[in-house]
mmCIF file of C-alpha atoms in Angstrom:
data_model
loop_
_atom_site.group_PDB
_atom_site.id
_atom_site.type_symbol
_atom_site.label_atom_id
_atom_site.label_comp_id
_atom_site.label_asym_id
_atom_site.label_seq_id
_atom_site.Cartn_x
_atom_site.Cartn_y
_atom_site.Cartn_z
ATOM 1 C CA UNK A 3 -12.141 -20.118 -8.008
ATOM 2 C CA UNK A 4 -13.838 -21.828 -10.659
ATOM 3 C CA UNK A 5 -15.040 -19.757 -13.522
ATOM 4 C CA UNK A 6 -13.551 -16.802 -11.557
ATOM 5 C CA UNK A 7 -10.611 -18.184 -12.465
ATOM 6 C CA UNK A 8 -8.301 -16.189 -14.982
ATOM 7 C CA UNK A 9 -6.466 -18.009 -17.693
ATOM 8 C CA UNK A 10 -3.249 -16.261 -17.643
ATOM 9 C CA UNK A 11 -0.773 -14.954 -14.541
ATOM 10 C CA UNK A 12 2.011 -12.730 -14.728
ATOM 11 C CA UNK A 13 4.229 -14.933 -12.572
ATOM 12 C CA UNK A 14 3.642 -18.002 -10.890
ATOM 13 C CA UNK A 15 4.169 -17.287 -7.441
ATOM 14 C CA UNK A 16 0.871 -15.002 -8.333
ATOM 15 C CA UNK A 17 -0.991 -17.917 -9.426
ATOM 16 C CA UNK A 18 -0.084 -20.063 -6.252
ATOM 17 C CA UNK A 19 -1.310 -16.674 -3.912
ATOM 18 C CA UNK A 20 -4.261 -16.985 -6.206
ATOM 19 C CA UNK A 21 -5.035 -20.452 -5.506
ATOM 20 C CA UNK A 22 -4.197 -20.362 -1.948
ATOM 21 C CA UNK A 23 -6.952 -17.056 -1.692
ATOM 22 C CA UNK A 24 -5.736 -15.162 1.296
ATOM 23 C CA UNK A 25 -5.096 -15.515 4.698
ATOM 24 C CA UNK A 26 -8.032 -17.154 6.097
ATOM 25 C CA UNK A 27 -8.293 -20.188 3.314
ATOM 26 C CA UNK A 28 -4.883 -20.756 3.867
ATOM 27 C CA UNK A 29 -4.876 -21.257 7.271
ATOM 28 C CA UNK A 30 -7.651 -23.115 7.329
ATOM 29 C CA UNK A 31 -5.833 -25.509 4.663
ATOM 30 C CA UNK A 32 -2.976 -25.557 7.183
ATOM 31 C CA UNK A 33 -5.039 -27.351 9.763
ATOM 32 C CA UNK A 34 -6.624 -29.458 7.050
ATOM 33 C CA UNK A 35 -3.445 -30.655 6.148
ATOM 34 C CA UNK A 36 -3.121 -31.846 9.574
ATOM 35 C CA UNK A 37 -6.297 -34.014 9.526
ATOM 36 C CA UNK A 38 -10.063 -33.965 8.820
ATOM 37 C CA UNK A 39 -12.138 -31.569 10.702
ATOM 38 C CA UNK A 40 -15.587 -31.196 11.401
ATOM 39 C CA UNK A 41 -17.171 -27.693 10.945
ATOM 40 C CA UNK A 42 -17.405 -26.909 14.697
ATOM 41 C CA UNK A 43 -13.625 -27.437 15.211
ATOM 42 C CA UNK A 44 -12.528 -25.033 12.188
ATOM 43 C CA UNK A 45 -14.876 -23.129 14.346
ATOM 44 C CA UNK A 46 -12.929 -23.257 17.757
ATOM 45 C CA UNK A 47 -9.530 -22.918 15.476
ATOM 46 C CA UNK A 48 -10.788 -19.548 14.019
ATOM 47 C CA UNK A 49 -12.709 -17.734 16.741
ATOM 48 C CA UNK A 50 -12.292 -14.457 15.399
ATOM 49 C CA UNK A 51 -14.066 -15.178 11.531
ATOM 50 C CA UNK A 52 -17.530 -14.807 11.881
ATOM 51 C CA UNK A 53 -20.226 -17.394 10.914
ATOM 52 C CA UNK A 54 -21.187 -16.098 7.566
ATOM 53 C CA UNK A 55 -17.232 -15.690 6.514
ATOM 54 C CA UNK A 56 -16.228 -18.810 7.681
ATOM 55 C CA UNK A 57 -18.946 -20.520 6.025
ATOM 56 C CA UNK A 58 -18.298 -18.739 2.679
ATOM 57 C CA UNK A 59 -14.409 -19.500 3.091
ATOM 58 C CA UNK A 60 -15.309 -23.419 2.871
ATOM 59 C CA UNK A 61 -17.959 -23.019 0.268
ATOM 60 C CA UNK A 62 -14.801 -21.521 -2.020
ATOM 61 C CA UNK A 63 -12.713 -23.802 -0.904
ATOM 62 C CA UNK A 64 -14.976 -26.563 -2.079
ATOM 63 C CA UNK A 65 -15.856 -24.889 -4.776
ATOM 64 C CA UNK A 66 -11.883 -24.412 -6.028
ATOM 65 C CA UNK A 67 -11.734 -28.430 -5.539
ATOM 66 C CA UNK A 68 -8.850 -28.169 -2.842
ATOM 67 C CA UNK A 69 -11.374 -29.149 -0.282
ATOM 68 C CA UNK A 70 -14.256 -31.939 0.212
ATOM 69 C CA UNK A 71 -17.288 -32.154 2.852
ATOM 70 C CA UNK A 72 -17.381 -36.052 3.585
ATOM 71 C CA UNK A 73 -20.248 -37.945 5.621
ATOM 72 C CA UNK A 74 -18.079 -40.206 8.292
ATOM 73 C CA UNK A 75 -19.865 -42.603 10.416
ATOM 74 C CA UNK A 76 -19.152 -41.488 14.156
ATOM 75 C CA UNK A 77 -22.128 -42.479 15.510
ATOM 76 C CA UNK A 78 -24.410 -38.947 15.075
ATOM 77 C CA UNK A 79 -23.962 -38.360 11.549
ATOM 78 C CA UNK A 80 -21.528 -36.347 11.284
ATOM 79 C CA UNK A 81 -19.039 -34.715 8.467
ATOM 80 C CA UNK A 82 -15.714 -33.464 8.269
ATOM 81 C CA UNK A 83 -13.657 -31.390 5.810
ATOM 82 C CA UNK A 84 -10.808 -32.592 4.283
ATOM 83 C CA UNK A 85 -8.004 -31.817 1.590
ATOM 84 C CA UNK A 86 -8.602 -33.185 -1.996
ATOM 85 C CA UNK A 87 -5.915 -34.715 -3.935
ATOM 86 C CA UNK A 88 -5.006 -31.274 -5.270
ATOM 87 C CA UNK A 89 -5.298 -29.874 -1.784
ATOM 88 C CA UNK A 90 -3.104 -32.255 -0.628
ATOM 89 C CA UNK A 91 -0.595 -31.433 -3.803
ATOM 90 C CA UNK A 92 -0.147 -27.902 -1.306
ATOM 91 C CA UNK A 93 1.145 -30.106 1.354
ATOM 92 C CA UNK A 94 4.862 -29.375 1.544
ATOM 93 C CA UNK A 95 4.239 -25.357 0.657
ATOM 94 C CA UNK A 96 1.663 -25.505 3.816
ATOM 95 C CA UNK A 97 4.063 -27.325 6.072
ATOM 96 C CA UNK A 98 6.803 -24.035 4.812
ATOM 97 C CA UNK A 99 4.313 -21.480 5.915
ATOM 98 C CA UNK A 100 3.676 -22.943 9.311
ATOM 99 C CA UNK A 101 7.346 -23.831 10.221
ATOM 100 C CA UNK A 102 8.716 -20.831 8.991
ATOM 101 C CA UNK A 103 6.290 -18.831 11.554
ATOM 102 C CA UNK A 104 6.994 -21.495 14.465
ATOM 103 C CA UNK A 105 10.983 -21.064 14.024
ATOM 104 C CA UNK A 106 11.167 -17.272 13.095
ATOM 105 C CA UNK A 107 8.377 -15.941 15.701
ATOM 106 C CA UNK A 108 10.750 -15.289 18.590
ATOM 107 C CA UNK A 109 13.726 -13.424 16.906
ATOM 108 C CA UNK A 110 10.417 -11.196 15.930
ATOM 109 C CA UNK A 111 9.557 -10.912 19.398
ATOM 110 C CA UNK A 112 5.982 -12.516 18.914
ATOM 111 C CA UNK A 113 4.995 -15.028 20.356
ATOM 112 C CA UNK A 114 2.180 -17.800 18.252
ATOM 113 C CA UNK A 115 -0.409 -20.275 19.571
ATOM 114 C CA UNK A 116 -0.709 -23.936 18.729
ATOM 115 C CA UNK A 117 -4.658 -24.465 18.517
ATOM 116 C CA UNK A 118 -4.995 -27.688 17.173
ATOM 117 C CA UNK A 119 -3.052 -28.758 19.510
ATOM 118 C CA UNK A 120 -5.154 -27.320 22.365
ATOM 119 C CA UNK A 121 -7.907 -28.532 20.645
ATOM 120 C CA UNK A 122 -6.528 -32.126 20.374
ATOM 121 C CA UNK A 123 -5.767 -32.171 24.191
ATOM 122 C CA UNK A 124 -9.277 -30.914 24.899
ATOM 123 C CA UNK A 125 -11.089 -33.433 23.459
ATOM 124 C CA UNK B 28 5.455 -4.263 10.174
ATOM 125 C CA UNK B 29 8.001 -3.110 13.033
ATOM 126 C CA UNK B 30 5.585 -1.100 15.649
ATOM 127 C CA UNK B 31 2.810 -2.356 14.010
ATOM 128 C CA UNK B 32 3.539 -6.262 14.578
ATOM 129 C CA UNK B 33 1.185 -7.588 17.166
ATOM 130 C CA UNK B 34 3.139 -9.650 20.014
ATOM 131 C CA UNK B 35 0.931 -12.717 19.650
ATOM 132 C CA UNK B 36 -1.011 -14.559 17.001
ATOM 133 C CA UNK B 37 -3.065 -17.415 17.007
ATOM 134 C CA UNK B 38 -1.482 -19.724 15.000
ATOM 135 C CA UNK B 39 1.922 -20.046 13.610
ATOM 136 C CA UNK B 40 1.006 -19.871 9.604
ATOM 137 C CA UNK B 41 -0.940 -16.685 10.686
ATOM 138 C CA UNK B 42 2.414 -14.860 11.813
ATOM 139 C CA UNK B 43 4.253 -16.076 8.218
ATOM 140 C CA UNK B 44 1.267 -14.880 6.361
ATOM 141 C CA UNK B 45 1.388 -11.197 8.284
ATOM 142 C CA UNK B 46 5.071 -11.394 7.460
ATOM 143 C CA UNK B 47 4.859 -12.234 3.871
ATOM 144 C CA UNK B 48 2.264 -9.230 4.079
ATOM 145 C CA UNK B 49 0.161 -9.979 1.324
ATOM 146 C CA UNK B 50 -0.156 -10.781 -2.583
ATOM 147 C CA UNK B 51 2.235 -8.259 -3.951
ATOM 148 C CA UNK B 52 4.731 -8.027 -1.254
ATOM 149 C CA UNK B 53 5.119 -11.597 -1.531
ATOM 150 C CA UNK B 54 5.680 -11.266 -5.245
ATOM 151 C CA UNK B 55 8.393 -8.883 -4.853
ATOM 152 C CA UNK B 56 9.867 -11.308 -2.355
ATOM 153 C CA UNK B 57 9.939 -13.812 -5.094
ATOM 154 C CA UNK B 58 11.986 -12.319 -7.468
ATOM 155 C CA UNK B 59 14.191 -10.473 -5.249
ATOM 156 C CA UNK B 60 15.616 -14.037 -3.824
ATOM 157 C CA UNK B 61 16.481 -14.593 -7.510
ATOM 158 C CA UNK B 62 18.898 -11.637 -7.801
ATOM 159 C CA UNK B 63 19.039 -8.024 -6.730
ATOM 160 C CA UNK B 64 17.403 -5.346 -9.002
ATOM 161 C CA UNK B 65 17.169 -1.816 -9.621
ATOM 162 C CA UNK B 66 13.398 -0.035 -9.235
ATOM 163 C CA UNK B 67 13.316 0.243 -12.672
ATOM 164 C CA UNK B 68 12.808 -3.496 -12.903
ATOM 165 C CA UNK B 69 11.149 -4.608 -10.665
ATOM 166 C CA UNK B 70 8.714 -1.839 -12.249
ATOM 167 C CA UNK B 71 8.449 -3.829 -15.333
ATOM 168 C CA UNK B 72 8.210 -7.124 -13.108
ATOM 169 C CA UNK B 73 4.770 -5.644 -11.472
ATOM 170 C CA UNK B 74 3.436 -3.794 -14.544
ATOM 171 C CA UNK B 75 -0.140 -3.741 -12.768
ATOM 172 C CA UNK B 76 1.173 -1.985 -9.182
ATOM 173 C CA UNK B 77 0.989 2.051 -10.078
ATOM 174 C CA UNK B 78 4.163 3.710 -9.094
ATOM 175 C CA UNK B 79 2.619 4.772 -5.659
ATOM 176 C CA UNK B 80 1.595 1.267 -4.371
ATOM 177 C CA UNK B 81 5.219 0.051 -5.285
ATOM 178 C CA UNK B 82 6.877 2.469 -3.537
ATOM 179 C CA UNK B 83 4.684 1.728 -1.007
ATOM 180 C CA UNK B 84 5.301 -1.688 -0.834
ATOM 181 C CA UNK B 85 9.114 -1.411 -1.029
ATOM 182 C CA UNK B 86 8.919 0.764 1.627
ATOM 183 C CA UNK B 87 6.964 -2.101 3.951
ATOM 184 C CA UNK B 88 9.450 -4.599 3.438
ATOM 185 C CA UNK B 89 12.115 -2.364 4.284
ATOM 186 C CA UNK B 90 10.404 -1.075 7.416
ATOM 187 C CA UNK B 91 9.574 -5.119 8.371
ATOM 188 C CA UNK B 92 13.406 -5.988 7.662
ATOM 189 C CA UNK B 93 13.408 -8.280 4.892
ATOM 190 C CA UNK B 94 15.000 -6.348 2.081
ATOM 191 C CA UNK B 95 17.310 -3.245 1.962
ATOM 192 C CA UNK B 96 18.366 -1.033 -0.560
ATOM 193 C CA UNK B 97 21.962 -0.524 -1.217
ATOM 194 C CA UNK B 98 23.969 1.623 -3.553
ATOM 195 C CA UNK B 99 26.346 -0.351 -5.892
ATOM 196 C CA UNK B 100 28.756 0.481 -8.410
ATOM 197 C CA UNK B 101 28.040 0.144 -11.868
ATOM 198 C CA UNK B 102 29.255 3.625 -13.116
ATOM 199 C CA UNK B 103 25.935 5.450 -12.700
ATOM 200 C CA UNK B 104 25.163 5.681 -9.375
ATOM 201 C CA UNK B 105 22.577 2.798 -9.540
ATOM 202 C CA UNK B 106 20.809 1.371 -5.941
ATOM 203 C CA UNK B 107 19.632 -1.584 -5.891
ATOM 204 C CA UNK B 108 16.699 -3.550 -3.430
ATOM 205 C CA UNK B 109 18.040 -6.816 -2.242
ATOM 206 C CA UNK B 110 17.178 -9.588 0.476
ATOM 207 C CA UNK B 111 18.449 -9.013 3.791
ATOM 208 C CA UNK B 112 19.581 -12.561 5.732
ATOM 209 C CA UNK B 113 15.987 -12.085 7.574
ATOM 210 C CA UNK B 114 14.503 -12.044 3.695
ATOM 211 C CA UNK B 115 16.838 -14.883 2.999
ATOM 212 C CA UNK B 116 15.573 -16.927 5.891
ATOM 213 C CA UNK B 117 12.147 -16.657 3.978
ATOM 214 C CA UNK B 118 13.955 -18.698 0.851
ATOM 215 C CA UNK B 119 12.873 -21.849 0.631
ATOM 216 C CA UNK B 120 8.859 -20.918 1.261
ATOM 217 C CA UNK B 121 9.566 -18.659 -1.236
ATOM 218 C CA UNK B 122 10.931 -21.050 -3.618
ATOM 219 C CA UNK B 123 7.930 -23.614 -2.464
ATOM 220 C CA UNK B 124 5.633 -20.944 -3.438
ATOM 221 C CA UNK B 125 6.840 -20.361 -6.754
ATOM 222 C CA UNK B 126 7.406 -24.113 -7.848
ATOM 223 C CA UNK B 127 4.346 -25.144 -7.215
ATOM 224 C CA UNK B 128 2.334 -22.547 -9.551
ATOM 225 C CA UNK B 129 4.810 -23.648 -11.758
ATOM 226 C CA UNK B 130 4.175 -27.539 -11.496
ATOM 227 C CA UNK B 131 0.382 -26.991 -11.186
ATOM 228 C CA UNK B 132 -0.872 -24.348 -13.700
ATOM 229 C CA UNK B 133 -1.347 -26.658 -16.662
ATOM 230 C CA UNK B 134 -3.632 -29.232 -14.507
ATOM 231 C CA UNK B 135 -5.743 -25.848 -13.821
ATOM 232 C CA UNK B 136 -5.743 -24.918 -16.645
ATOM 233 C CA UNK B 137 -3.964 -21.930 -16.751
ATOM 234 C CA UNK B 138 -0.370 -20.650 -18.063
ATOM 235 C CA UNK B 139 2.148 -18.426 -16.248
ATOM 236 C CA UNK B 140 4.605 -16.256 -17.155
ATOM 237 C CA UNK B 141 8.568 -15.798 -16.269
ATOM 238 C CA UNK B 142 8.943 -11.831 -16.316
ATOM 239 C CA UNK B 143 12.565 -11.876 -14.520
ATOM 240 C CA UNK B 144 13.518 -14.539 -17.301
ATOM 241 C CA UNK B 145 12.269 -12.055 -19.954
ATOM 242 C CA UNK B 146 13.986 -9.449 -18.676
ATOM 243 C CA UNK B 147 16.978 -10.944 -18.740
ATOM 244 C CA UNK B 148 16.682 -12.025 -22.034
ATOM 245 C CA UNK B 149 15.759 -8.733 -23.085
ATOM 246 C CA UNK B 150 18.953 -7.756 -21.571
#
């Protein structure tokens, strides 16, 4: 976002689709909303972006300050990703978009997976 | 969406997000829980969608179930596009969306519009 940013919208639910970027940066910001991740868990919660995508998905979210890369000491050096302030302002529009699906997938006949979950039981 | 709906995704905010079915369908979403309308507004509510991609677009939500398009009587034959109680389930995301462009534009810098409230106005 950035400088890429326009200065105007026509509406504001454009803006907020604006901010939010797409699929992919919002559901990433869904499971950041849950709690810090480190790189190679995003990786394991979004098998199907490639390297290069996912990698460019953080950099804008970084770079659009609802994101920030943090140093946390675990022993090996390692960082995690977490929501900003601002990301965190997204918080109850994030928690809409994932309850919505989990209530309303089965009177669509679709069925939806739970992969932090998995994740957390893994570990 | 109908046929084209896969039967599982990978995370529940992935499903909402293929549901909402992008930027502009979204949009249309948004001002469609306000009230019903007539093509010819919501025309002048998306003044950047050609005539083609609208149609389009209408089309999609009809085919996914969220809005229909009824006839009503206002002496001139006029139809109108309108939420269906699947669309309506959608409300409050859609109402999360659109507040929070609203509460969060000036810290980004950036102003919004309110189209449907000018075209009311305009009468």
């Amino acid at each position: 976002m950035g400088k890429r940013l326009p200065k105007t919208f026509h509406c504001s639910t454009e803006f907020t689709l604006h901010v939010l970027g797409g699929k992919w940066k919002t559901v990433i910001l869904c499971y950041l909303k849950e709690r810090p991740l480190r790189y190679t868990e995003i990786r394991k919660l979004v098998p199907t972006l490639s390297d290069k995508m996912l990698t460019q998905r953080l950099h804008d979210l970084i770079d659009s300050g609802l994101i920030s890369r943090k140093s946390v000491d675990l022993g090996g050096g390692a960082e995690v990703y977490m929501l900003t302030s601002r990301g965190g302002s997204l918080g109850s529009l994030l928690k809409e978009l994932y309850d919505w699906g989990e209530r309303h997938a089965a009177s669509f006949g679709v069925s939806v997976g739970v992969p932090l979950k998995e994740l957390d039981e893994a570990g």
